[in-house]
Amino acid sequence: MLAALVAGAYFFLQGPISQIIAATQGPADFTAEEAATGEDVVIMIHEGDGGSDITSTLVDEGVVKSFDAFYSILLQTTPEPVFQPGAYQLKTKMVASTALDALLDDGARLNQTVIVPEGTAAVDVLQSISEGTDIPLADLQAGAANVAGFGLPAEATTLEGFLFPATYTFSPGDTAQIVLQTMVNRQYEALDAAGVAVADRWKTIVFASLIQREAGLRVDYYKVARVFLNRLDPAQWESGLLQSDATVAYGTGNTHLVTTTDAERADAGNMYNTYAHPGMVVGPISNPGDLAIDAALHPADGPWLFFVTVNLDTGETVFSTTVAEHDAAVVVWQNWMREHPEYG
């Protein structure tokens, strides 16, 4: 009986004890031993990024172990740190205090270096270039407006979709034309490597840009591609409407969102509104990388017509064939959202 009581007390108190230990030890941080195994990584700080934005970037890139580890130190630092926009050479698995010191060290900031993540819209790529190089944003905007000078497909009216996402290092004195052409040429290299014919570049980029914005986990890219192809098949989806919130958001100028309002989805004046206009979206909505291009060329086989991400932390996505299945998955997502109001 005594043993049973001890065991019961242990399990009953395990949770509170763990909370007390966590509170006294502070937020999760990498140890010096773990930091010794870190690998080189380049992160980008953008104009207007606040402390929470920078902290989230560091967590996402594996630089610091937890949000609280870095942010708590940031809040305690006086005077308040001032971060310069641009690219920074750091390590993964850094002790939070060391990461902060590195960001405030001019030596960590890389000159003429630009990071373009997959799915970034062209307007944001131009901003990143201006932050990482000496080229004024106005020069980049003017250069990008000269679409005919980049050898793009005839359908292209902007550089959207053709600025390949990667990390670039340019030379001092490089002009806007040189920088943008370098990114366009890199996208052509990716398309050529994937076996895309020159005549098929436009339709491949348009589809890949949609997949890039809608898919989460790597394994889901190919299934997302299939969902949209099935919706283009009248035998499976009579309306022919892709009903992608990412396309609608792009048409409103909200390039960072994949959510929309009822009014935005009802606006037929938005030519990117795939709730109102059937068929493939009229143009690229992001700059896709190799994975999205491959998914556009090699979609998975399957009958799915719906998908919804039910866990925003893990990216877990449920693919469904029927409305009933999809509705059940949506309930799972709604319950998860209620349990995680910070995502609301």
PDB file of C-alpha atoms in Angstrom, residues 13-239:
ATOM      1  CA  LEU A  13       3.008  15.693  -8.457  1.00  0.00           C
ATOM      2  CA  GLN A  14       5.086  15.069 -11.581  1.00  0.00           C
ATOM      3  CA  GLY A  15       3.370  17.834 -13.548  1.00  0.00           C
ATOM      4  CA  PRO A  16       3.623  20.561 -10.872  1.00  0.00           C
ATOM      5  CA  ILE A  17       7.204  19.587 -10.055  1.00  0.00           C
ATOM      6  CA  SER A  18       8.149  19.807 -13.726  1.00  0.00           C
ATOM      7  CA  GLN A  19       6.568  23.255 -13.927  1.00  0.00           C
ATOM      8  CA  ILE A  20       8.499  24.438 -10.869  1.00  0.00           C
ATOM      9  CA  ILE A  21      11.765  23.122 -12.291  1.00  0.00           C
ATOM     10  CA  ALA A  22      11.063  24.780 -15.653  1.00  0.00           C
ATOM     11  CA  ALA A  23      10.273  28.070 -13.926  1.00  0.00           C
ATOM     12  CA  THR A  24      13.469  28.046 -11.881  1.00  0.00           C
ATOM     13  CA  GLN A  25      15.665  26.931 -14.766  1.00  0.00           C
ATOM     14  CA  GLY A  26      14.319  29.530 -17.166  1.00  0.00           C
ATOM     15  CA  PRO A  27      13.432  29.113 -20.840  1.00  0.00           C
ATOM     16  CA  ALA A  28      14.998  26.362 -22.920  1.00  0.00           C
ATOM     17  CA  ASP A  29      18.377  27.412 -24.272  1.00  0.00           C
ATOM     18  CA  PHE A  30      21.157  25.593 -26.087  1.00  0.00           C
ATOM     19  CA  THR A  31      24.121  24.609 -23.938  1.00  0.00           C
ATOM     20  CA  ALA A  32      27.717  25.478 -24.728  1.00  0.00           C
ATOM     21  CA  GLU A  33      28.267  21.835 -25.688  1.00  0.00           C
ATOM     22  CA  GLU A  34      25.362  21.930 -28.150  1.00  0.00           C
ATOM     23  CA  ALA A  35      26.560  25.264 -29.527  1.00  0.00           C
ATOM     24  CA  ALA A  36      29.885  23.662 -30.405  1.00  0.00           C
ATOM     25  CA  THR A  37      28.056  21.456 -32.946  1.00  0.00           C
ATOM     26  CA  GLY A  38      26.280  24.357 -34.665  1.00  0.00           C
ATOM     27  CA  GLU A  39      26.502  24.889 -38.407  1.00  0.00           C
ATOM     28  CA  ASP A  40      26.761  28.069 -40.451  1.00  0.00           C
ATOM     29  CA  VAL A  41      23.484  29.767 -41.282  1.00  0.00           C
ATOM     30  CA  VAL A  42      22.596  33.140 -42.790  1.00  0.00           C
ATOM     31  CA  ILE A  43      19.505  34.960 -41.542  1.00  0.00           C
ATOM     32  CA  MET A  44      17.876  38.143 -42.786  1.00  0.00           C
ATOM     33  CA  ILE A  45      16.626  41.083 -40.738  1.00  0.00           C
ATOM     34  CA  HIS A  46      14.182  43.282 -42.619  1.00  0.00           C
ATOM     35  CA  GLU A  47      13.358  46.942 -42.289  1.00  0.00           C
ATOM     36  CA  GLY A  48      10.680  47.325 -39.624  1.00  0.00           C
ATOM     37  CA  ASP A  49      11.332  43.949 -37.954  1.00  0.00           C
ATOM     38  CA  GLY A  50      10.724  44.186 -34.223  1.00  0.00           C
ATOM     39  CA  GLY A  51      12.190  42.087 -31.464  1.00  0.00           C
ATOM     40  CA  SER A  52       9.501  39.424 -31.751  1.00  0.00           C
ATOM     41  CA  ASP A  53       9.967  39.191 -35.543  1.00  0.00           C
ATOM     42  CA  ILE A  54      13.708  38.750 -35.191  1.00  0.00           C
ATOM     43  CA  THR A  55      13.259  36.205 -32.406  1.00  0.00           C
ATOM     44  CA  SER A  56      10.842  34.169 -34.523  1.00  0.00           C
ATOM     45  CA  THR A  57      13.338  34.168 -37.394  1.00  0.00           C
ATOM     46  CA  LEU A  58      16.097  32.899 -35.101  1.00  0.00           C
ATOM     47  CA  VAL A  59      13.858  30.109 -33.786  1.00  0.00           C
ATOM     48  CA  ASP A  60      12.698  29.113 -37.276  1.00  0.00           C
ATOM     49  CA  GLU A  61      16.294  28.907 -38.511  1.00  0.00           C
ATOM     50  CA  GLY A  62      17.436  26.867 -35.505  1.00  0.00           C
ATOM     51  CA  VAL A  63      19.754  29.613 -34.247  1.00  0.00           C
ATOM     52  CA  VAL A  64      18.189  29.697 -30.769  1.00  0.00           C
ATOM     53  CA  LYS A  65      16.341  26.916 -28.991  1.00  0.00           C
ATOM     54  CA  SER A  66      13.206  28.778 -27.908  1.00  0.00           C
ATOM     55  CA  PHE A  67      11.442  32.085 -28.368  1.00  0.00           C
ATOM     56  CA  ASP A  68      11.578  32.919 -24.664  1.00  0.00           C
ATOM     57  CA  ALA A  69      15.308  32.196 -24.390  1.00  0.00           C
ATOM     58  CA  PHE A  70      16.194  35.011 -26.763  1.00  0.00           C
ATOM     59  CA  TYR A  71      13.290  37.395 -26.250  1.00  0.00           C
ATOM     60  CA  SER A  72      13.664  37.507 -22.466  1.00  0.00           C
ATOM     61  CA  ILE A  73      17.315  38.552 -22.833  1.00  0.00           C
ATOM     62  CA  LEU A  74      16.334  41.097 -25.455  1.00  0.00           C
ATOM     63  CA  LEU A  75      13.812  42.695 -23.105  1.00  0.00           C
ATOM     64  CA  GLN A  76      16.382  42.906 -20.297  1.00  0.00           C
ATOM     65  CA  THR A  77      19.039  44.572 -22.433  1.00  0.00           C
ATOM     66  CA  THR A  78      19.567  48.307 -21.958  1.00  0.00           C
ATOM     67  CA  PRO A  79      19.733  50.444 -23.890  1.00  0.00           C
ATOM     68  CA  GLU A  80      17.274  48.770 -26.253  1.00  0.00           C
ATOM     69  CA  PRO A  81      19.245  47.058 -29.056  1.00  0.00           C
ATOM     70  CA  VAL A  82      19.035  48.549 -32.538  1.00  0.00           C
ATOM     71  CA  PHE A  83      19.314  46.033 -35.375  1.00  0.00           C
ATOM     72  CA  GLN A  84      20.377  47.021 -38.870  1.00  0.00           C
ATOM     73  CA  PRO A  85      18.500  45.430 -41.791  1.00  0.00           C
ATOM     74  CA  GLY A  86      20.500  42.962 -43.829  1.00  0.00           C
ATOM     75  CA  ALA A  87      21.952  39.455 -43.855  1.00  0.00           C
ATOM     76  CA  TYR A  88      23.868  38.077 -40.868  1.00  0.00           C
ATOM     77  CA  GLN A  89      26.260  35.143 -40.631  1.00  0.00           C
ATOM     78  CA  LEU A  90      25.377  33.123 -37.533  1.00  0.00           C
ATOM     79  CA  LYS A  91      25.444  29.527 -36.335  1.00  0.00           C
ATOM     80  CA  THR A  92      22.702  27.100 -35.474  1.00  0.00           C
ATOM     81  CA  LYS A  93      22.347  26.010 -31.834  1.00  0.00           C
ATOM     82  CA  MET A  94      23.673  29.260 -30.380  1.00  0.00           C
ATOM     83  CA  VAL A  95      23.305  30.230 -26.739  1.00  0.00           C
ATOM     84  CA  ALA A  96      20.721  33.026 -26.801  1.00  0.00           C
ATOM     85  CA  SER A  97      23.018  35.648 -25.273  1.00  0.00           C
ATOM     86  CA  THR A  98      25.731  34.799 -27.792  1.00  0.00           C
ATOM     87  CA  ALA A  99      23.275  35.132 -30.650  1.00  0.00           C
ATOM     88  CA  LEU A 100      22.301  38.605 -29.449  1.00  0.00           C
ATOM     89  CA  ASP A 101      25.942  39.656 -29.192  1.00  0.00           C
ATOM     90  CA  ALA A 102      26.561  38.399 -32.720  1.00  0.00           C
ATOM     91  CA  LEU A 103      23.646  40.374 -34.160  1.00  0.00           C
ATOM     92  CA  LEU A 104      24.969  43.536 -32.556  1.00  0.00           C
ATOM     93  CA  ASP A 105      28.477  42.900 -33.898  1.00  0.00           C
ATOM     94  CA  ASP A 106      29.090  44.690 -37.202  1.00  0.00           C
ATOM     95  CA  GLY A 107      31.317  41.829 -38.239  1.00  0.00           C
ATOM     96  CA  ALA A 108      28.371  39.435 -38.443  1.00  0.00           C
ATOM     97  CA  ARG A 109      26.535  41.559 -41.006  1.00  0.00           C
ATOM     98  CA  LEU A 110      27.277  40.401 -44.539  1.00  0.00           C
ATOM     99  CA  ASN A 111      27.736  43.042 -47.198  1.00  0.00           C
ATOM    100  CA  GLN A 112      25.947  42.622 -50.531  1.00  0.00           C
ATOM    101  CA  THR A 113      24.176  39.446 -49.369  1.00  0.00           C
ATOM    102  CA  VAL A 114      20.486  38.761 -49.915  1.00  0.00           C
ATOM    103  CA  ILE A 115      18.298  35.857 -48.765  1.00  0.00           C
ATOM    104  CA  VAL A 116      15.154  35.076 -50.752  1.00  0.00           C
ATOM    105  CA  PRO A 117      13.030  32.371 -49.055  1.00  0.00           C
ATOM    106  CA  GLU A 118      10.788  30.119 -51.131  1.00  0.00           C
ATOM    107  CA  GLY A 119       7.368  31.659 -51.701  1.00  0.00           C
ATOM    108  CA  THR A 120       8.498  35.275 -51.331  1.00  0.00           C
ATOM    109  CA  ALA A 121       6.577  37.710 -53.544  1.00  0.00           C
ATOM    110  CA  ALA A 122       8.517  39.914 -55.950  1.00  0.00           C
ATOM    111  CA  VAL A 123       7.673  43.114 -54.072  1.00  0.00           C
ATOM    112  CA  ASP A 124       9.312  41.655 -50.971  1.00  0.00           C
ATOM    113  CA  VAL A 125      12.299  40.360 -52.934  1.00  0.00           C
ATOM    114  CA  LEU A 126      13.032  43.894 -54.111  1.00  0.00           C
ATOM    115  CA  GLN A 127      12.843  45.119 -50.518  1.00  0.00           C
ATOM    116  CA  SER A 128      15.287  42.425 -49.379  1.00  0.00           C
ATOM    117  CA  ILE A 129      17.727  43.309 -52.150  1.00  0.00           C
ATOM    118  CA  SER A 130      17.704  46.951 -51.109  1.00  0.00           C
ATOM    119  CA  GLU A 131      18.324  45.956 -47.484  1.00  0.00           C
ATOM    120  CA  GLY A 132      21.205  43.623 -48.290  1.00  0.00           C
ATOM    121  CA  THR A 133      22.968  45.696 -50.948  1.00  0.00           C
ATOM    122  CA  ASP A 134      23.769  49.318 -51.760  1.00  0.00           C
ATOM    123  CA  ILE A 135      21.092  49.488 -54.458  1.00  0.00           C
ATOM    124  CA  PRO A 136      18.232  51.905 -53.685  1.00  0.00           C
ATOM    125  CA  LEU A 137      14.755  50.417 -53.705  1.00  0.00           C
ATOM    126  CA  ALA A 138      13.641  52.970 -56.308  1.00  0.00           C
ATOM    127  CA  ASP A 139      16.329  51.702 -58.716  1.00  0.00           C
ATOM    128  CA  LEU A 140      15.213  48.119 -58.204  1.00  0.00           C
ATOM    129  CA  GLN A 141      11.574  48.995 -58.785  1.00  0.00           C
ATOM    130  CA  ALA A 142      12.465  50.853 -61.961  1.00  0.00           C
ATOM    131  CA  GLY A 143      14.626  47.985 -63.154  1.00  0.00           C
ATOM    132  CA  ALA A 144      11.938  45.391 -62.429  1.00  0.00           C
ATOM    133  CA  ALA A 145       9.384  47.454 -64.353  1.00  0.00           C
ATOM    134  CA  ASN A 146      11.383  46.897 -67.545  1.00  0.00           C
ATOM    135  CA  VAL A 147      10.020  43.363 -67.884  1.00  0.00           C
ATOM    136  CA  ALA A 148      10.921  43.051 -71.545  1.00  0.00           C
ATOM    137  CA  GLY A 149      14.621  43.317 -70.725  1.00  0.00           C
ATOM    138  CA  PHE A 150      14.834  39.981 -68.875  1.00  0.00           C
ATOM    139  CA  GLY A 151      13.869  37.478 -71.558  1.00  0.00           C
ATOM    140  CA  LEU A 152      10.727  36.328 -69.745  1.00  0.00           C
ATOM    141  CA  PRO A 153       7.858  34.420 -71.390  1.00  0.00           C
ATOM    142  CA  ALA A 154       5.531  36.603 -73.451  1.00  0.00           C
ATOM    143  CA  GLU A 155       2.748  36.218 -70.871  1.00  0.00           C
ATOM    144  CA  ALA A 156       4.776  37.808 -68.078  1.00  0.00           C
ATOM    145  CA  THR A 157       3.901  41.366 -67.087  1.00  0.00           C
ATOM    146  CA  THR A 158       6.118  41.404 -63.966  1.00  0.00           C
ATOM    147  CA  LEU A 159       9.117  39.476 -62.658  1.00  0.00           C
ATOM    148  CA  GLU A 160       6.863  37.526 -60.291  1.00  0.00           C
ATOM    149  CA  GLY A 161       7.754  33.843 -60.247  1.00  0.00           C
ATOM    150  CA  PHE A 162      11.103  34.269 -61.988  1.00  0.00           C
ATOM    151  CA  LEU A 163      13.255  35.502 -59.079  1.00  0.00           C
ATOM    152  CA  PHE A 164      14.670  32.218 -57.819  1.00  0.00           C
ATOM    153  CA  PRO A 165      14.677  31.838 -54.009  1.00  0.00           C
ATOM    154  CA  ALA A 166      18.242  31.400 -52.746  1.00  0.00           C
ATOM    155  CA  THR A 167      21.048  33.170 -50.904  1.00  0.00           C
ATOM    156  CA  TYR A 168      22.966  35.553 -53.151  1.00  0.00           C
ATOM    157  CA  THR A 169      26.179  37.513 -52.687  1.00  0.00           C
ATOM    158  CA  PHE A 170      26.714  40.345 -55.144  1.00  0.00           C
ATOM    159  CA  SER A 171      29.680  42.560 -55.927  1.00  0.00           C
ATOM    160  CA  PRO A 172      29.851  46.217 -54.943  1.00  0.00           C
ATOM    161  CA  GLY A 173      28.715  48.301 -57.888  1.00  0.00           C
ATOM    162  CA  ASP A 174      26.334  45.678 -59.295  1.00  0.00           C
ATOM    163  CA  THR A 175      23.328  47.435 -60.784  1.00  0.00           C
ATOM    164  CA  ALA A 176      19.667  46.610 -60.316  1.00  0.00           C
ATOM    165  CA  GLN A 177      19.602  45.059 -63.796  1.00  0.00           C
ATOM    166  CA  ILE A 178      22.562  42.795 -63.017  1.00  0.00           C
ATOM    167  CA  VAL A 179      21.129  41.648 -59.679  1.00  0.00           C
ATOM    168  CA  LEU A 180      17.651  40.941 -61.030  1.00  0.00           C
ATOM    169  CA  GLN A 181      18.970  39.220 -64.144  1.00  0.00           C
ATOM    170  CA  THR A 182      21.104  36.981 -61.919  1.00  0.00           C
ATOM    171  CA  MET A 183      17.966  35.838 -60.079  1.00  0.00           C
ATOM    172  CA  VAL A 184      16.030  35.334 -63.312  1.00  0.00           C
ATOM    173  CA  ASN A 185      18.883  33.317 -64.822  1.00  0.00           C
ATOM    174  CA  ARG A 186      18.990  31.187 -61.678  1.00  0.00           C
ATOM    175  CA  GLN A 187      15.290  30.421 -62.074  1.00  0.00           C
ATOM    176  CA  TYR A 188      15.899  29.405 -65.687  1.00  0.00           C
ATOM    177  CA  GLU A 189      18.666  27.080 -64.480  1.00  0.00           C
ATOM    178  CA  ALA A 190      16.205  25.470 -62.052  1.00  0.00           C
ATOM    179  CA  LEU A 191      13.591  25.026 -64.778  1.00  0.00           C
ATOM    180  CA  ASP A 192      16.144  23.572 -67.188  1.00  0.00           C
ATOM    181  CA  ALA A 193      17.432  21.177 -64.526  1.00  0.00           C
ATOM    182  CA  ALA A 194      13.867  20.011 -63.923  1.00  0.00           C
ATOM    183  CA  GLY A 195      13.439  19.297 -67.619  1.00  0.00           C
ATOM    184  CA  VAL A 196      10.967  22.101 -68.329  1.00  0.00           C
ATOM    185  CA  ALA A 197      10.851  23.120 -71.996  1.00  0.00           C
ATOM    186  CA  VAL A 198      11.186  26.827 -72.723  1.00  0.00           C
ATOM    187  CA  ALA A 199       7.632  26.839 -74.082  1.00  0.00           C
ATOM    188  CA  ASP A 200       6.343  25.422 -70.773  1.00  0.00           C
ATOM    189  CA  ARG A 201       8.144  27.821 -68.426  1.00  0.00           C
ATOM    190  CA  TRP A 202       5.154  30.098 -67.881  1.00  0.00           C
ATOM    191  CA  LYS A 203       2.554  27.475 -66.994  1.00  0.00           C
ATOM    192  CA  THR A 204       5.052  25.606 -64.818  1.00  0.00           C
ATOM    193  CA  ILE A 205       5.981  28.710 -62.838  1.00  0.00           C
ATOM    194  CA  VAL A 206       2.342  29.760 -62.392  1.00  0.00           C
ATOM    195  CA  PHE A 207       1.374  26.351 -61.016  1.00  0.00           C
ATOM    196  CA  ALA A 208       4.530  25.991 -58.917  1.00  0.00           C
ATOM    197  CA  SER A 209       3.996  29.428 -57.363  1.00  0.00           C
ATOM    198  CA  LEU A 210       0.523  28.353 -56.239  1.00  0.00           C
ATOM    199  CA  ILE A 211       1.816  25.103 -54.754  1.00  0.00           C
ATOM    200  CA  GLN A 212       4.613  26.988 -53.004  1.00  0.00           C
ATOM    201  CA  ARG A 213       2.169  29.270 -51.188  1.00  0.00           C
ATOM    202  CA  GLU A 214      -0.397  26.608 -50.309  1.00  0.00           C
ATOM    203  CA  ALA A 215       1.752  23.637 -49.266  1.00  0.00           C
ATOM    204  CA  GLY A 216       3.431  23.241 -45.890  1.00  0.00           C
ATOM    205  CA  LEU A 217       5.392  20.059 -45.266  1.00  0.00           C
ATOM    206  CA  ARG A 218       7.654  18.820 -48.051  1.00  0.00           C
ATOM    207  CA  VAL A 219       5.724  15.569 -48.415  1.00  0.00           C
ATOM    208  CA  ASP A 220       2.490  17.493 -48.986  1.00  0.00           C
ATOM    209  CA  TYR A 221       3.611  19.509 -52.010  1.00  0.00           C
ATOM    210  CA  TYR A 222       2.800  16.711 -54.436  1.00  0.00           C
ATOM    211  CA  LYS A 223      -0.643  16.089 -52.922  1.00  0.00           C
ATOM    212  CA  VAL A 224      -1.480  19.797 -52.969  1.00  0.00           C
ATOM    213  CA  ALA A 225      -0.590  19.808 -56.666  1.00  0.00           C
ATOM    214  CA  ARG A 226      -2.991  16.926 -57.228  1.00  0.00           C
ATOM    215  CA  VAL A 227      -5.830  18.658 -55.382  1.00  0.00           C
ATOM    216  CA  PHE A 228      -5.649  21.659 -57.703  1.00  0.00           C
ATOM    217  CA  LEU A 229      -5.377  19.489 -60.815  1.00  0.00           C
ATOM    218  CA  ASN A 230      -8.433  17.524 -59.690  1.00  0.00           C
ATOM    219  CA  ARG A 231     -10.319  20.790 -59.282  1.00  0.00           C
ATOM    220  CA  LEU A 232      -9.458  21.658 -62.862  1.00  0.00           C
ATOM    221  CA  ASP A 233     -11.084  18.401 -64.005  1.00  0.00           C
ATOM    222  CA  PRO A 234     -14.799  19.031 -64.754  1.00  0.00           C
ATOM    223  CA  ALA A 235     -15.575  15.364 -64.099  1.00  0.00           C
ATOM    224  CA  GLN A 236     -14.407  15.754 -60.499  1.00  0.00           C
ATOM    225  CA  TRP A 237     -15.041  19.453 -59.761  1.00  0.00           C
ATOM    226  CA  GLU A 238     -17.800  20.960 -61.859  1.00  0.00           C
ATOM    227  CA  SER A 239     -17.199  24.627 -61.052  1.00  0.00           C
TER     228      SER A 239
END
